[in-house]
Amino acid sequence: MNSIQNNKIPQATAKRLPLYYRFIMNLHASGKQRVSSKELSDAVKVDSATIRRDFSYFGALGKKGYGYNVNYLLSFFRQTLNQDEVVKVCLIGVGNLGTAFLHYNFMKNNNSSIEMAFDIDESKVGKDVGGVPVYHLDDLEDKIQDEFEVAILTVPAQAAQQITDRLVKTGVKGILNFTPARINVPEEIRIHHIDLAVELQSLIYFLKNYPLK
Ligand code: ATP
């Protein structure tokens, strides 16, 4: 296998990796041995020139009339995405959104698992939601110190920064922020913001102003 280092893959390509991985897993499960860039393109809705360029970073060179070897791609993706190691995730804020995530969890087609949740509402603390124990936020440091790599924030916006500061001290490296708050983190911490209200508004704006034909 090509020994490309993850950090050599451009970020835009890296972002598409999980998408490719999911599709290749399905192909593998259905017993397919090879796939063309056209088939991939139709399935994942990425143009085939981009796919060919992305895959060249993976050391996967498609052959004309043959396509890509599914087994090769699968083992490449497994290795690159560290599929053999489960990333422990904690969730803060067991409201409507947090509860939905706990029920959904991510284990189905992912290598991450929400293992603990935290809240300040005494009526939620001590419960099990979707098989995940809910602890009081006061116990955050005790429970997760040096054990959790990723945290999901589904608390009210005004609580987000203070909780983030505590999470960072426990060794969390990545935060998926579902609150509308724009949070400050030290530069070694990666934070991804997902503001569902903004996404919806933006979709509606585009529908109105940039109709597709
Ligand atoms: P959602 O925003 O998920 O729809 P909601 O409307 O049910 O949730 P919110 O007020 O947004 O409720 O709070 C989300 C959750 O965060 C609640 O369970 C609440 O108890 C919890 N929460 C509020 N403040 C804090 C805090 N400082 N630390 C931890 N959890 C908090």
PDB file of C-alpha atoms and ligand atoms in Angstrom:
ATOM      1  CA  MET A   1       0.000   0.000   0.000  1.00  0.00           C
ATOM      2  CA  ASN A   2       1.128   3.483  -0.770  1.00  0.00           C
ATOM      3  CA  SER A   3       2.494   5.091   2.359  1.00  0.00           C
ATOM      4  CA  ILE A   4       1.013   8.521   1.859  1.00  0.00           C
ATOM      5  CA  GLN A   5       0.815  10.511   5.084  1.00  0.00           C
ATOM      6  CA  ASN A   6      -2.562  11.932   6.004  1.00  0.00           C
ATOM      7  CA  ASN A   7      -1.171  15.421   6.218  1.00  0.00           C
ATOM      8  CA  LYS A   8      -0.171  15.316   2.557  1.00  0.00           C
ATOM      9  CA  ILE A   9      -3.788  15.010   1.448  1.00  0.00           C
ATOM     10  CA  PRO A  10      -5.319  18.428   0.723  1.00  0.00           C
ATOM     11  CA  GLN A  11      -8.008  19.388   3.215  1.00  0.00           C
ATOM     12  CA  ALA A  12     -10.736  19.568   0.567  1.00  0.00           C
ATOM     13  CA  THR A  13      -9.904  15.984  -0.424  1.00  0.00           C
ATOM     14  CA  ALA A  14      -9.738  14.862   3.200  1.00  0.00           C
ATOM     15  CA  LYS A  15     -13.254  16.203   3.756  1.00  0.00           C
ATOM     16  CA  ARG A  16     -14.581  13.904   1.040  1.00  0.00           C
ATOM     17  CA  LEU A  17     -12.861  10.828   2.472  1.00  0.00           C
ATOM     18  CA  PRO A  18     -15.733   9.710   4.742  1.00  0.00           C
ATOM     19  CA  LEU A  19     -18.150  10.102   1.833  1.00  0.00           C
ATOM     20  CA  TYR A  20     -16.036   7.889  -0.408  1.00  0.00           C
ATOM     21  CA  TYR A  21     -15.492   5.455   2.410  1.00  0.00           C
ATOM     22  CA  ARG A  22     -19.194   4.931   3.044  1.00  0.00           C
ATOM     23  CA  PHE A  23     -19.882   4.256  -0.612  1.00  0.00           C
ATOM     24  CA  ILE A  24     -16.906   1.913  -1.029  1.00  0.00           C
ATOM     25  CA  MET A  25     -18.025  -0.018   2.052  1.00  0.00           C
ATOM     26  CA  ASN A  26     -21.442  -0.522   0.470  1.00  0.00           C
ATOM     27  CA  LEU A  27     -19.851  -1.670  -2.791  1.00  0.00           C
ATOM     28  CA  HIS A  28     -17.631  -4.087  -0.919  1.00  0.00           C
ATOM     29  CA  ALA A  29     -20.594  -5.442   1.044  1.00  0.00           C
ATOM     30  CA  SER A  30     -22.429  -6.108  -2.204  1.00  0.00           C
ATOM     31  CA  GLY A  31     -19.447  -8.073  -3.507  1.00  0.00           C
ATOM     32  CA  LYS A  32     -18.212  -5.607  -6.133  1.00  0.00           C
ATOM     33  CA  GLN A  33     -14.515  -5.852  -7.008  1.00  0.00           C
ATOM     34  CA  ARG A  34     -14.050  -2.675  -8.968  1.00  0.00           C
ATOM     35  CA  VAL A  35     -15.678   0.678  -9.589  1.00  0.00           C
ATOM     36  CA  SER A  36     -15.273   3.341 -12.243  1.00  0.00           C
ATOM     37  CA  SER A  37     -14.890   7.043 -11.510  1.00  0.00           C
ATOM     38  CA  LYS A  38     -18.172   7.597 -13.392  1.00  0.00           C
ATOM     39  CA  GLU A  39     -20.054   5.203 -11.072  1.00  0.00           C
ATOM     40  CA  LEU A  40     -18.459   6.832  -8.050  1.00  0.00           C
ATOM     41  CA  SER A  41     -19.274  10.242  -9.386  1.00  0.00           C
ATOM     42  CA  ASP A  42     -22.955   9.396  -9.892  1.00  0.00           C
ATOM     43  CA  ALA A  43     -23.191   7.906  -6.417  1.00  0.00           C
ATOM     44  CA  VAL A  44     -21.427  10.518  -4.330  1.00  0.00           C
ATOM     45  CA  LYS A  45     -22.246  13.511  -6.550  1.00  0.00           C
ATOM     46  CA  VAL A  46     -18.675  14.679  -6.961  1.00  0.00           C
ATOM     47  CA  ASP A  47     -17.488  15.260 -10.524  1.00  0.00           C
ATOM     48  CA  SER A  48     -15.273  12.518 -11.901  1.00  0.00           C
ATOM     49  CA  ALA A  49     -12.264  14.780 -12.558  1.00  0.00           C
ATOM     50  CA  THR A  50     -12.212  15.661  -8.848  1.00  0.00           C
ATOM     51  CA  ILE A  51     -12.566  11.998  -7.942  1.00  0.00           C
ATOM     52  CA  ARG A  52      -9.625  11.035 -10.154  1.00  0.00           C
ATOM     53  CA  ARG A  53      -7.500  13.768  -8.629  1.00  0.00           C
ATOM     54  CA  ASP A  54      -8.534  12.831  -5.069  1.00  0.00           C
ATOM     55  CA  PHE A  55      -7.834   9.170  -5.682  1.00  0.00           C
ATOM     56  CA  SER A  56      -4.420   9.892  -7.111  1.00  0.00           C
ATOM     57  CA  TYR A  57      -3.515  11.253  -3.656  1.00  0.00           C
ATOM     58  CA  PHE A  58      -4.588   7.902  -2.240  1.00  0.00           C
ATOM     59  CA  GLY A  59      -2.182   6.104  -4.543  1.00  0.00           C
ATOM     60  CA  ALA A  60      -5.181   4.540  -6.278  1.00  0.00           C
ATOM     61  CA  LEU A  61      -4.616   4.749  -9.987  1.00  0.00           C
ATOM     62  CA  GLY A  62      -7.704   3.823 -11.969  1.00  0.00           C
ATOM     63  CA  LYS A  63      -7.129   1.838 -15.129  1.00  0.00           C
ATOM     64  CA  LYS A  64      -9.018   2.651 -18.310  1.00  0.00           C
ATOM     65  CA  GLY A  65     -11.820   0.165 -18.818  1.00  0.00           C
ATOM     66  CA  TYR A  66     -11.224  -1.332 -15.395  1.00  0.00           C
ATOM     67  CA  GLY A  67     -11.700   1.404 -12.814  1.00  0.00           C
ATOM     68  CA  TYR A  68     -10.519   1.239  -9.225  1.00  0.00           C
ATOM     69  CA  ASN A  69      -9.911  -1.788  -7.112  1.00  0.00           C
ATOM     70  CA  VAL A  70     -12.527  -1.796  -4.341  1.00  0.00           C
ATOM     71  CA  ASN A  71     -10.434  -3.831  -1.883  1.00  0.00           C
ATOM     72  CA  TYR A  72      -7.484  -1.502  -2.245  1.00  0.00           C
ATOM     73  CA  LEU A  73      -9.662   1.555  -1.650  1.00  0.00           C
ATOM     74  CA  LEU A  74     -11.376  -0.026   1.302  1.00  0.00           C
ATOM     75  CA  SER A  75      -8.155  -0.871   3.095  1.00  0.00           C
ATOM     76  CA  PHE A  76      -6.725   2.543   2.274  1.00  0.00           C
ATOM     77  CA  PHE A  77      -9.766   4.310   3.732  1.00  0.00           C
ATOM     78  CA  ARG A  78      -9.883   2.064   6.789  1.00  0.00           C
ATOM     79  CA  GLN A  79      -6.274   2.807   7.518  1.00  0.00           C
ATOM     80  CA  THR A  80      -6.437   6.517   6.783  1.00  0.00           C
ATOM     81  CA  LEU A  81      -9.636   7.083   8.725  1.00  0.00           C
ATOM     82  CA  ASN A  82      -8.362   4.917  11.593  1.00  0.00           C
ATOM     83  CA  GLN A  83     -11.437   2.747  11.441  1.00  0.00           C
ATOM     84  CA  ASP A  84      -9.988   0.200  13.808  1.00  0.00           C
ATOM     85  CA  GLU A  85      -9.793   2.701  16.609  1.00  0.00           C
ATOM     86  CA  VAL A  86     -13.075   3.961  18.051  1.00  0.00           C
ATOM     87  CA  VAL A  87     -12.971   7.639  18.943  1.00  0.00           C
ATOM     88  CA  LYS A  88     -14.666   8.397  22.240  1.00  0.00           C
ATOM     89  CA  VAL A  89     -17.076  11.286  22.078  1.00  0.00           C
ATOM     90  CA  CYS A  90     -18.907  13.085  24.879  1.00  0.00           C
ATOM     91  CA  LEU A  91     -21.953  15.280  24.528  1.00  0.00           C
ATOM     92  CA  ILE A  92     -22.846  18.303  26.611  1.00  0.00           C
ATOM     93  CA  GLY A  93     -26.490  19.387  26.766  1.00  0.00           C
ATOM     94  CA  VAL A  94     -29.171  16.712  26.697  1.00  0.00           C
ATOM     95  CA  GLY A  95     -31.980  18.913  25.308  1.00  0.00           C
ATOM     96  CA  ASN A  96     -33.987  18.132  22.186  1.00  0.00           C
ATOM     97  CA  LEU A  97     -31.004  18.120  19.848  1.00  0.00           C
ATOM     98  CA  GLY A  98     -28.641  16.385  22.268  1.00  0.00           C
ATOM     99  CA  THR A  99     -31.239  13.694  22.976  1.00  0.00           C
ATOM    100  CA  ALA A 100     -31.652  13.068  19.251  1.00  0.00           C
ATOM    101  CA  PHE A 101     -27.883  12.576  18.863  1.00  0.00           C
ATOM    102  CA  LEU A 102     -27.735  10.198  21.793  1.00  0.00           C
ATOM    103  CA  HIS A 103     -30.453   8.067  20.230  1.00  0.00           C
ATOM    104  CA  TYR A 104     -28.850   8.216  16.817  1.00  0.00           C
ATOM    105  CA  ASN A 105     -25.295   7.727  18.026  1.00  0.00           C
ATOM    106  CA  PHE A 106     -22.785   7.364  15.215  1.00  0.00           C
ATOM    107  CA  MET A 107     -21.596   3.822  15.495  1.00  0.00           C
ATOM    108  CA  LYS A 108     -23.672   2.579  12.573  1.00  0.00           C
ATOM    109  CA  ASN A 109     -21.332   3.766   9.853  1.00  0.00           C
ATOM    110  CA  ASN A 110     -18.663   5.547  11.733  1.00  0.00           C
ATOM    111  CA  ASN A 111     -15.769   4.934  14.055  1.00  0.00           C
ATOM    112  CA  SER A 112     -16.998   7.160  16.823  1.00  0.00           C
ATOM    113  CA  SER A 113     -19.232   6.538  19.756  1.00  0.00           C
ATOM    114  CA  ILE A 114     -20.866   8.881  22.242  1.00  0.00           C
ATOM    115  CA  GLU A 115     -20.040   7.313  25.567  1.00  0.00           C
ATOM    116  CA  MET A 116     -21.054   9.958  28.102  1.00  0.00           C
ATOM    117  CA  ALA A 117     -23.376  12.927  28.256  1.00  0.00           C
ATOM    118  CA  PHE A 118     -23.520  15.871  30.674  1.00  0.00           C
ATOM    119  CA  ASP A 119     -26.216  18.309  31.730  1.00  0.00           C
ATOM    120  CA  ILE A 120     -27.063  20.559  34.669  1.00  0.00           C
ATOM    121  CA  ASP A 121     -30.738  19.638  34.817  1.00  0.00           C
ATOM    122  CA  GLU A 122     -31.192  17.344  37.811  1.00  0.00           C
ATOM    123  CA  SER A 123     -34.155  15.648  36.147  1.00  0.00           C
ATOM    124  CA  LYS A 124     -31.818  14.406  33.397  1.00  0.00           C
ATOM    125  CA  VAL A 125     -28.751  13.571  35.477  1.00  0.00           C
ATOM    126  CA  GLY A 126     -28.481   9.897  36.402  1.00  0.00           C
ATOM    127  CA  LYS A 127     -30.654   8.821  33.474  1.00  0.00           C
ATOM    128  CA  ASP A 128     -29.686   6.767  30.481  1.00  0.00           C
ATOM    129  CA  VAL A 129     -30.556   8.280  27.119  1.00  0.00           C
ATOM    130  CA  GLY A 130     -30.187   6.043  24.098  1.00  0.00           C
ATOM    131  CA  GLY A 131     -27.926   3.802  26.192  1.00  0.00           C
ATOM    132  CA  VAL A 132     -25.642   6.712  27.135  1.00  0.00           C
ATOM    133  CA  PRO A 133     -25.317   7.715  30.814  1.00  0.00           C
ATOM    134  CA  VAL A 134     -26.033  11.360  31.661  1.00  0.00           C
ATOM    135  CA  TYR A 135     -23.816  12.898  34.359  1.00  0.00           C
ATOM    136  CA  HIS A 136     -23.868  16.274  36.065  1.00  0.00           C
ATOM    137  CA  LEU A 137     -21.652  18.876  34.448  1.00  0.00           C
ATOM    138  CA  ASP A 138     -19.926  19.281  37.815  1.00  0.00           C
ATOM    139  CA  ASP A 139     -18.389  15.848  37.228  1.00  0.00           C
ATOM    140  CA  LEU A 140     -17.069  16.681  33.745  1.00  0.00           C
ATOM    141  CA  GLU A 141     -13.373  16.794  34.620  1.00  0.00           C
ATOM    142  CA  ASP A 142     -13.543  13.686  36.820  1.00  0.00           C
ATOM    143  CA  LYS A 143     -15.234  11.638  34.129  1.00  0.00           C
ATOM    144  CA  ILE A 144     -13.499  12.634  30.923  1.00  0.00           C
ATOM    145  CA  GLN A 145      -9.979  13.780  31.888  1.00  0.00           C
ATOM    146  CA  ASP A 146      -7.554  12.670  29.156  1.00  0.00           C
ATOM    147  CA  GLU A 147     -10.050  10.080  27.902  1.00  0.00           C
ATOM    148  CA  PHE A 148     -12.103  11.894  25.293  1.00  0.00           C
ATOM    149  CA  GLU A 149     -10.907  13.273  22.006  1.00  0.00           C
ATOM    150  CA  VAL A 150     -14.122  14.850  20.761  1.00  0.00           C
ATOM    151  CA  ALA A 151     -17.038  16.714  22.333  1.00  0.00           C
ATOM    152  CA  ILE A 152     -20.408  17.681  20.900  1.00  0.00           C
ATOM    153  CA  LEU A 153     -21.960  20.882  22.235  1.00  0.00           C
ATOM    154  CA  THR A 154     -25.734  21.096  22.286  1.00  0.00           C
ATOM    155  CA  VAL A 155     -26.161  23.554  25.164  1.00  0.00           C
ATOM    156  CA  PRO A 156     -27.713  27.050  25.032  1.00  0.00           C
ATOM    157  CA  ALA A 157     -25.359  29.507  23.314  1.00  0.00           C
ATOM    158  CA  GLN A 158     -24.568  31.464  26.468  1.00  0.00           C
ATOM    159  CA  ALA A 159     -23.117  28.376  28.151  1.00  0.00           C
ATOM    160  CA  ALA A 160     -20.929  27.357  25.207  1.00  0.00           C
ATOM    161  CA  GLN A 161     -17.709  29.300  25.827  1.00  0.00           C
ATOM    162  CA  GLN A 162     -17.398  28.439  29.485  1.00  0.00           C
ATOM    163  CA  ILE A 163     -17.960  24.740  28.829  1.00  0.00           C
ATOM    164  CA  THR A 164     -15.500  24.811  25.938  1.00  0.00           C
ATOM    165  CA  ASP A 165     -12.785  26.248  28.186  1.00  0.00           C
ATOM    166  CA  ARG A 166     -13.300  23.355  30.580  1.00  0.00           C
ATOM    167  CA  LEU A 167     -13.349  20.762  27.787  1.00  0.00           C
ATOM    168  CA  VAL A 168     -10.070  22.031  26.377  1.00  0.00           C
ATOM    169  CA  LYS A 169      -8.417  21.612  29.788  1.00  0.00           C
ATOM    170  CA  THR A 170      -9.486  17.958  29.881  1.00  0.00           C
ATOM    171  CA  GLY A 171      -7.600  17.220  26.667  1.00  0.00           C
ATOM    172  CA  VAL A 172     -10.449  17.324  24.150  1.00  0.00           C
ATOM    173  CA  LYS A 173      -8.980  18.005  20.682  1.00  0.00           C
ATOM    174  CA  GLY A 174     -12.064  18.566  18.566  1.00  0.00           C
ATOM    175  CA  ILE A 175     -15.443  20.177  19.212  1.00  0.00           C
ATOM    176  CA  LEU A 176     -18.574  19.930  17.118  1.00  0.00           C
ATOM    177  CA  ASN A 177     -20.451  23.061  18.064  1.00  0.00           C
ATOM    178  CA  PHE A 178     -24.187  23.057  17.391  1.00  0.00           C
ATOM    179  CA  THR A 179     -24.784  26.268  19.305  1.00  0.00           C
ATOM    180  CA  PRO A 180     -24.994  29.574  17.420  1.00  0.00           C
ATOM    181  CA  ALA A 181     -22.150  30.900  19.619  1.00  0.00           C
ATOM    182  CA  ARG A 182     -18.824  31.629  17.964  1.00  0.00           C
ATOM    183  CA  ILE A 183     -16.422  30.083  20.405  1.00  0.00           C
ATOM    184  CA  ASN A 184     -12.758  30.882  20.961  1.00  0.00           C
ATOM    185  CA  VAL A 185     -10.353  27.969  21.307  1.00  0.00           C
ATOM    186  CA  PRO A 186      -6.561  27.660  21.471  1.00  0.00           C
ATOM    187  CA  GLU A 187      -5.038  27.156  18.027  1.00  0.00           C
ATOM    188  CA  GLU A 188      -4.309  23.465  18.536  1.00  0.00           C
ATOM    189  CA  ILE A 189      -8.017  22.726  19.021  1.00  0.00           C
ATOM    190  CA  ARG A 190     -10.190  22.092  16.002  1.00  0.00           C
ATOM    191  CA  ILE A 191     -13.721  23.378  16.141  1.00  0.00           C
ATOM    192  CA  HIS A 192     -16.451  22.805  13.567  1.00  0.00           C
ATOM    193  CA  HIS A 193     -19.558  24.956  13.769  1.00  0.00           C
ATOM    194  CA  ILE A 194     -22.885  23.585  12.624  1.00  0.00           C
ATOM    195  CA  ASP A 195     -25.662  26.109  13.024  1.00  0.00           C
ATOM    196  CA  LEU A 196     -28.766  24.339  11.796  1.00  0.00           C
ATOM    197  CA  ALA A 197     -30.894  27.489  11.770  1.00  0.00           C
ATOM    198  CA  VAL A 198     -28.340  29.287   9.594  1.00  0.00           C
ATOM    199  CA  GLU A 199     -28.081  26.284   7.243  1.00  0.00           C
ATOM    200  CA  LEU A 200     -31.850  26.211   6.801  1.00  0.00           C
ATOM    201  CA  GLN A 201     -32.025  29.954   6.231  1.00  0.00           C
ATOM    202  CA  SER A 202     -29.215  29.751   3.730  1.00  0.00           C
ATOM    203  CA  LEU A 203     -30.918  26.937   1.805  1.00  0.00           C
ATOM    204  CA  ILE A 204     -34.136  28.959   1.631  1.00  0.00           C
ATOM    205  CA  TYR A 205     -32.226  32.042   0.494  1.00  0.00           C
ATOM    206  CA  PHE A 206     -30.540  30.075  -2.279  1.00  0.00           C
ATOM    207  CA  LEU A 207     -33.834  28.531  -3.380  1.00  0.00           C
ATOM    208  CA  LYS A 208     -35.350  31.992  -3.714  1.00  0.00           C
ATOM    209  CA  ASN A 209     -32.393  33.779  -5.247  1.00  0.00           C
ATOM    210  CA  TYR A 210     -30.536  31.175  -7.249  1.00  0.00           C
ATOM    211  CA  PRO A 211     -33.194  28.808  -8.605  1.00  0.00           C
ATOM    212  CA  LEU A 212     -31.765  25.715 -10.310  1.00  0.00           C
ATOM    213  CA  LYS A 213     -33.360  26.112 -13.742  1.00  0.00           C
TER     214      LYS A 213
HETATM  215  P1  ATP B   1     -32.229  22.023  22.151  1.00  0.00           P
HETATM  216  O1  ATP B   1     -31.510  23.338  21.980  1.00  0.00           O
HETATM  217  O2  ATP B   1     -31.283  20.868  22.126  1.00  0.00           O
HETATM  218  O3  ATP B   1     -33.437  21.848  21.314  1.00  0.00           O
HETATM  219  P2  ATP B   1     -33.856  22.525  24.468  1.00  0.00           P
HETATM  220  O4  ATP B   1     -34.637  23.590  23.811  1.00  0.00           O
HETATM  221  O5  ATP B   1     -34.560  21.314  24.949  1.00  0.00           O
HETATM  222  O6  ATP B   1     -32.653  21.986  23.633  1.00  0.00           O
HETATM  223  P3  ATP B   1     -31.906  24.244  25.711  1.00  0.00           P
HETATM  224  O7  ATP B   1     -32.381  25.315  26.616  1.00  0.00           O
HETATM  225  O8  ATP B   1     -31.351  24.598  24.377  1.00  0.00           O
HETATM  226  O9  ATP B   1     -33.039  23.138  25.652  1.00  0.00           O
HETATM  227  O10 ATP B   1     -30.792  23.403  26.511  1.00  0.00           O
HETATM  228  C1  ATP B   1     -30.246  22.254  25.982  1.00  0.00           C
HETATM  229  C2  ATP B   1     -29.797  21.386  27.132  1.00  0.00           C
HETATM  230  O11 ATP B   1     -28.645  21.969  27.729  1.00  0.00           O
HETATM  231  C3  ATP B   1     -30.818  21.237  28.233  1.00  0.00           C
HETATM  232  O12 ATP B   1     -30.928  19.880  28.585  1.00  0.00           O
HETATM  233  C4  ATP B   1     -30.257  22.056  29.392  1.00  0.00           C
HETATM  234  O13 ATP B   1     -30.584  21.494  30.647  1.00  0.00           O
HETATM  235  C5  ATP B   1     -28.773  21.930  29.126  1.00  0.00           C
HETATM  236  N1  ATP B   1     -27.980  23.017  29.695  1.00  0.00           N
HETATM  237  C6  ATP B   1     -28.300  24.315  29.861  1.00  0.00           C
HETATM  238  N2  ATP B   1     -27.281  25.007  30.397  1.00  0.00           N
HETATM  239  C7  ATP B   1     -26.275  24.114  30.560  1.00  0.00           C
HETATM  240  C8  ATP B   1     -24.961  24.192  31.077  1.00  0.00           C
HETATM  241  N3  ATP B   1     -24.445  25.324  31.513  1.00  0.00           N
HETATM  242  N4  ATP B   1     -24.252  23.053  31.081  1.00  0.00           N
HETATM  243  C9  ATP B   1     -24.732  21.888  30.641  1.00  0.00           C
HETATM  244  N5  ATP B   1     -25.959  21.744  30.147  1.00  0.00           N
HETATM  245  C10 ATP B   1     -26.724  22.848  30.111  1.00  0.00           C
END
